[in-house]
Amino acid sequence: MEYKVVRTFFINSHNHVIQDECVAIFTVGVDKDWMRRVNTRHISLTANYLFVSRPLLTTKGFVHWTMNDSRFAYVLTLNVETEIITQFPVPRHDGETELMYYYLPMGSYLSLLIARSKFSWEFWEMKPDTGEWTKLPNIDLEAQFASYLNCILKPGGWLKSREVLVFNVRRENYNLPSQLCIACNVRTRKFHEFELDGGLQSFLAHRNSLVWMDGS
């Protein structure tokens, strides 16, 4: 089994982004330096800006660059095996209002939650190998969290694909992370509150292993 490390080289310079030097791959135990660059010349100038995004999202065998903003019409997906980056369009929304787009790894898929209100989202999933998006039932938690005054729920990560989603509770006017989190079954609408001891620190969902788990 090979382990590969993906690194983004990006300088906010027009001359830099049109060159074939934005992304490099390092195979652990094989490569000695970062000289193996990934071809990015086919990426549009608009989508090229996604290379500044942090953190990178990973699904099984793929790395994704995304932006939580409806003004960005693409995601960039790297097939780690073939070392090819593809520019995929994302679902668009009607109207001129800018919406928050939340991209989250979901097993072998990349999920997208488009915020329609503080407590409801459109729900999409993308196949990383084809870029095909599938619309899933909306997630509507308005009734369950109507008592959470002056707060919003920010999607943080999936505990169980398409079923159990973790949210961070944030003050509506400040959008700062809090200690309060909620694990919610989006099918049954049942939820559990818990706190993370970290003050105003941001928490990122991650895997405690370099080896992918089977299943989704």
Short mmCIF file of C-alpha atoms in Angstrom, two decimals:
data_model
loop_
_atom_site.label_atom_id
_atom_site.label_comp_id
_atom_site.label_asym_id
_atom_site.label_seq_id
_atom_site.Cartn_x
_atom_site.Cartn_y
_atom_site.Cartn_z
CA MET A 1 0.00 0.00 0.00
CA GLU A 2 1.32 3.45 -0.96
CA TYR A 3 0.87 6.58 1.13
CA LYS A 4 0.80 9.87 -0.75
CA VAL A 5 1.00 13.40 0.64
CA VAL A 6 -0.66 16.22 -1.32
CA ARG A 7 0.71 19.73 -1.03
CA THR A 8 -0.66 22.93 -2.56
CA PHE A 9 1.76 25.62 -3.72
CA PHE A 10 -0.19 28.82 -4.24
CA ILE A 11 0.95 32.43 -4.33
CA ASN A 12 -1.67 35.10 -4.88
CA SER A 13 -0.06 36.21 -8.10
CA HIS A 14 -1.63 36.17 -11.56
CA ASN A 15 1.61 34.98 -13.14
CA HIS A 16 1.86 32.10 -10.68
CA VAL A 17 -1.61 30.60 -11.01
CA ILE A 18 -1.33 30.05 -14.76
CA GLN A 19 1.81 27.96 -14.32
CA ASP A 20 1.83 24.22 -13.82
CA GLU A 21 3.06 24.37 -10.23
CA CYS A 22 0.06 24.62 -7.91
CA VAL A 23 -0.03 21.05 -6.60
CA ALA A 24 2.66 18.48 -5.82
CA ILE A 25 2.47 14.86 -4.66
CA PHE A 26 5.00 13.07 -2.47
CA THR A 27 4.91 9.27 -2.20
CA VAL A 28 6.17 8.24 1.23
CA GLY A 29 9.22 5.99 1.01
CA VAL A 30 9.65 6.60 -2.72
CA ASP A 31 10.08 10.29 -3.49
CA LYS A 32 12.93 12.37 -2.10
CA ASP A 33 11.50 15.81 -2.82
CA TRP A 34 8.40 17.69 -4.05
CA MET A 35 9.42 17.74 -7.70
CA ARG A 36 6.44 15.67 -8.94
CA ARG A 37 3.89 18.33 -9.83
CA VAL A 38 0.30 17.77 -10.90
CA ASN A 39 -0.94 19.27 -14.17
CA THR A 40 -3.26 22.22 -13.45
CA ARG A 41 -3.09 24.03 -16.80
CA HIS A 42 -6.58 22.84 -17.74
CA ILE A 43 -8.15 24.44 -14.64
CA SER A 44 -9.96 27.73 -15.32
CA LEU A 45 -8.62 30.91 -13.74
CA THR A 46 -11.80 31.21 -11.68
CA ALA A 47 -11.54 27.68 -10.30
CA ASN A 48 -7.79 28.06 -9.75
CA TYR A 49 -8.50 30.27 -6.75
CA LEU A 50 -9.87 27.20 -4.95
CA PHE A 51 -6.29 26.08 -4.38
CA VAL A 52 -6.06 28.57 -1.49
CA SER A 53 -8.84 26.77 0.41
CA ARG A 54 -8.08 25.11 3.74
CA PRO A 55 -8.51 22.51 5.04
CA LEU A 56 -8.52 20.05 2.15
CA LEU A 57 -11.34 17.50 2.18
CA THR A 58 -10.71 13.82 1.53
CA THR A 59 -12.98 11.00 0.44
CA LYS A 60 -11.87 7.48 -0.42
CA GLY A 61 -9.03 7.94 -2.90
CA PHE A 62 -9.78 11.61 -3.64
CA VAL A 63 -8.80 15.06 -2.39
CA HIS A 64 -11.13 18.05 -2.82
CA TRP A 65 -10.68 21.82 -2.86
CA THR A 66 -13.91 23.65 -2.02
CA MET A 67 -15.16 27.05 -0.90
CA ASN A 68 -18.14 27.55 1.44
CA ASP A 69 -19.63 30.26 -0.73
CA SER A 70 -22.32 30.04 -3.41
CA ARG A 71 -20.35 32.41 -5.66
CA PHE A 72 -17.88 29.59 -6.43
CA ALA A 73 -19.34 27.42 -9.19
CA TYR A 74 -16.83 24.56 -9.02
CA VAL A 75 -15.02 22.07 -6.84
CA LEU A 76 -11.61 20.66 -7.73
CA THR A 77 -11.08 16.93 -7.22
CA LEU A 78 -7.78 15.08 -7.31
CA ASN A 79 -7.80 11.36 -8.07
CA VAL A 80 -4.92 10.25 -5.85
CA GLU A 81 -4.26 7.10 -7.89
CA THR A 82 -4.15 8.71 -11.34
CA GLU A 83 -2.88 12.06 -9.99
CA ILE A 84 -5.32 13.94 -12.22
CA ILE A 85 -7.29 16.99 -11.04
CA THR A 86 -10.78 17.53 -12.47
CA GLN A 87 -12.91 20.67 -12.29
CA PHE A 88 -16.53 19.78 -11.49
CA PRO A 89 -19.52 22.18 -11.46
CA VAL A 90 -21.57 22.35 -8.26
CA PRO A 91 -25.36 22.63 -7.85
CA ARG A 92 -26.54 26.20 -8.27
CA HIS A 93 -29.38 27.87 -6.42
CA ASP A 94 -32.08 30.17 -7.74
CA GLY A 95 -32.05 33.85 -6.87
CA GLU A 96 -29.40 36.49 -6.27
CA THR A 97 -28.92 35.93 -2.53
CA GLU A 98 -25.54 34.50 -1.57
CA LEU A 99 -25.87 31.26 0.40
CA MET A 100 -23.47 29.28 2.56
CA TYR A 101 -22.29 26.03 0.99
CA TYR A 102 -20.99 23.41 3.45
CA TYR A 103 -18.91 20.61 1.92
CA LEU A 104 -18.31 17.53 4.09
CA PRO A 105 -16.70 14.14 3.41
CA MET A 106 -19.34 11.40 3.62
CA GLY A 107 -17.78 7.97 3.21
CA SER A 108 -16.93 7.54 -0.47
CA TYR A 109 -18.93 10.64 -1.41
CA LEU A 110 -18.55 14.39 -1.07
CA SER A 111 -21.66 15.90 0.49
CA LEU A 112 -22.93 19.45 0.06
CA LEU A 113 -25.36 21.21 2.40
CA ILE A 114 -26.77 24.49 1.07
CA ALA A 115 -28.11 26.62 3.91
CA ARG A 116 -31.70 27.73 3.23
CA SER A 117 -32.17 29.07 6.76
CA LYS A 118 -30.51 28.78 10.16
CA PHE A 119 -31.89 25.26 10.57
CA SER A 120 -32.59 23.87 7.09
CA TRP A 121 -30.39 22.78 4.19
CA GLU A 122 -30.55 21.35 0.69
CA PHE A 123 -28.69 18.04 0.71
CA TRP A 124 -26.56 16.80 -2.20
CA GLU A 125 -23.89 14.13 -2.68
CA MET A 126 -21.22 13.86 -5.38
CA LYS A 127 -19.47 10.82 -6.82
CA PRO A 128 -15.81 11.89 -6.83
CA ASP A 129 -14.86 9.80 -9.86
CA THR A 130 -17.51 11.33 -12.15
CA GLY A 131 -18.54 14.60 -10.51
CA GLU A 132 -22.18 13.51 -10.71
CA TRP A 133 -24.39 15.21 -8.10
CA THR A 134 -27.48 13.51 -6.65
CA LYS A 135 -30.20 15.44 -4.81
CA LEU A 136 -31.21 13.89 -1.48
CA PRO A 137 -34.13 14.85 0.78
CA ASN A 138 -33.71 18.26 2.38
CA ILE A 139 -32.67 18.45 6.03
CA ASP A 140 -35.21 20.55 7.93
CA LEU A 141 -34.70 20.99 11.68
CA GLU A 142 -36.72 24.19 12.13
CA ALA A 143 -39.22 22.61 14.53
CA GLN A 144 -36.57 20.86 16.62
CA PHE A 145 -34.41 23.95 17.19
CA ALA A 146 -36.91 26.82 17.17
CA SER A 147 -36.03 27.49 20.82
CA TYR A 148 -32.36 28.17 19.94
CA LEU A 149 -32.77 31.93 19.78
CA ASN A 150 -30.09 34.04 18.08
CA CYS A 151 -28.15 30.91 17.12
CA ILE A 152 -27.27 29.08 13.94
CA LEU A 153 -26.20 25.49 13.33
CA LYS A 154 -23.01 24.99 11.36
CA PRO A 155 -22.58 21.48 9.87
CA GLY A 156 -19.31 19.97 11.06
CA GLY A 157 -19.10 16.34 9.97
CA TRP A 158 -20.89 13.03 9.50
CA LEU A 159 -20.87 10.37 12.20
CA LYS A 160 -22.92 8.07 9.97
CA SER A 161 -23.31 8.69 6.26
CA ARG A 162 -26.65 10.27 5.25
CA GLU A 163 -27.96 9.79 8.78
CA VAL A 164 -26.09 11.28 11.78
CA LEU A 165 -24.65 14.76 11.36
CA VAL A 166 -22.72 16.83 13.92
CA PHE A 167 -23.37 20.57 14.17
CA ASN A 168 -21.63 23.35 16.06
CA VAL A 169 -23.96 25.89 17.69
CA ARG A 170 -22.90 29.47 16.94
CA ARG A 171 -24.12 32.92 17.85
CA GLU A 172 -25.96 34.31 14.85
CA ASN A 173 -24.38 37.78 14.88
CA TYR A 174 -20.80 36.63 15.49
CA ASN A 175 -20.54 33.20 13.85
CA LEU A 176 -17.84 32.18 16.33
CA PRO A 177 -17.40 28.52 17.31
CA SER A 178 -18.75 27.53 20.72
CA GLN A 179 -18.27 24.54 22.99
CA LEU A 180 -21.81 23.33 22.34
CA CYS A 181 -22.24 20.71 19.62
CA ILE A 182 -25.21 18.63 18.53
CA ALA A 183 -25.28 15.16 17.01
CA CYS A 184 -28.54 14.85 15.09
CA ASN A 185 -30.14 11.94 13.27
CA VAL A 186 -31.43 13.81 10.22
CA ARG A 187 -33.99 11.07 9.51
CA THR A 188 -35.60 10.70 12.93
CA ARG A 189 -34.81 14.30 14.03
CA LYS A 190 -33.57 12.98 17.39
CA PHE A 191 -30.50 14.78 18.70
CA HIS A 192 -27.95 14.76 21.50
CA GLU A 193 -26.11 17.78 22.89
CA PHE A 194 -22.49 17.63 24.04
CA GLU A 195 -19.66 20.07 24.70
CA LEU A 196 -16.08 20.19 23.47
CA ASP A 197 -13.63 21.80 25.87
CA GLY A 198 -11.95 24.30 23.62
CA GLY A 199 -13.37 27.76 24.14
CA LEU A 200 -13.37 29.60 20.82
CA GLN A 201 -11.22 27.06 19.00
CA SER A 202 -12.44 25.54 15.75
CA PHE A 203 -12.77 21.76 15.53
CA LEU A 204 -12.28 19.77 12.34
CA ALA A 205 -13.64 16.30 11.66
CA HIS A 206 -10.83 13.86 10.91
CA ARG A 207 -9.86 10.19 10.78
CA ASN A 208 -7.47 8.87 13.40
CA SER A 209 -5.78 6.60 10.86
CA LEU A 210 -3.98 6.68 7.52
CA VAL A 211 -5.88 3.58 6.43
CA TRP A 212 -9.38 4.01 5.03
CA MET A 213 -12.15 2.06 6.73
CA ASP A 214 -14.36 -0.19 4.63
CA GLY A 215 -17.93 0.82 3.92
CA SER A 216 -19.53 4.23 3.75
#
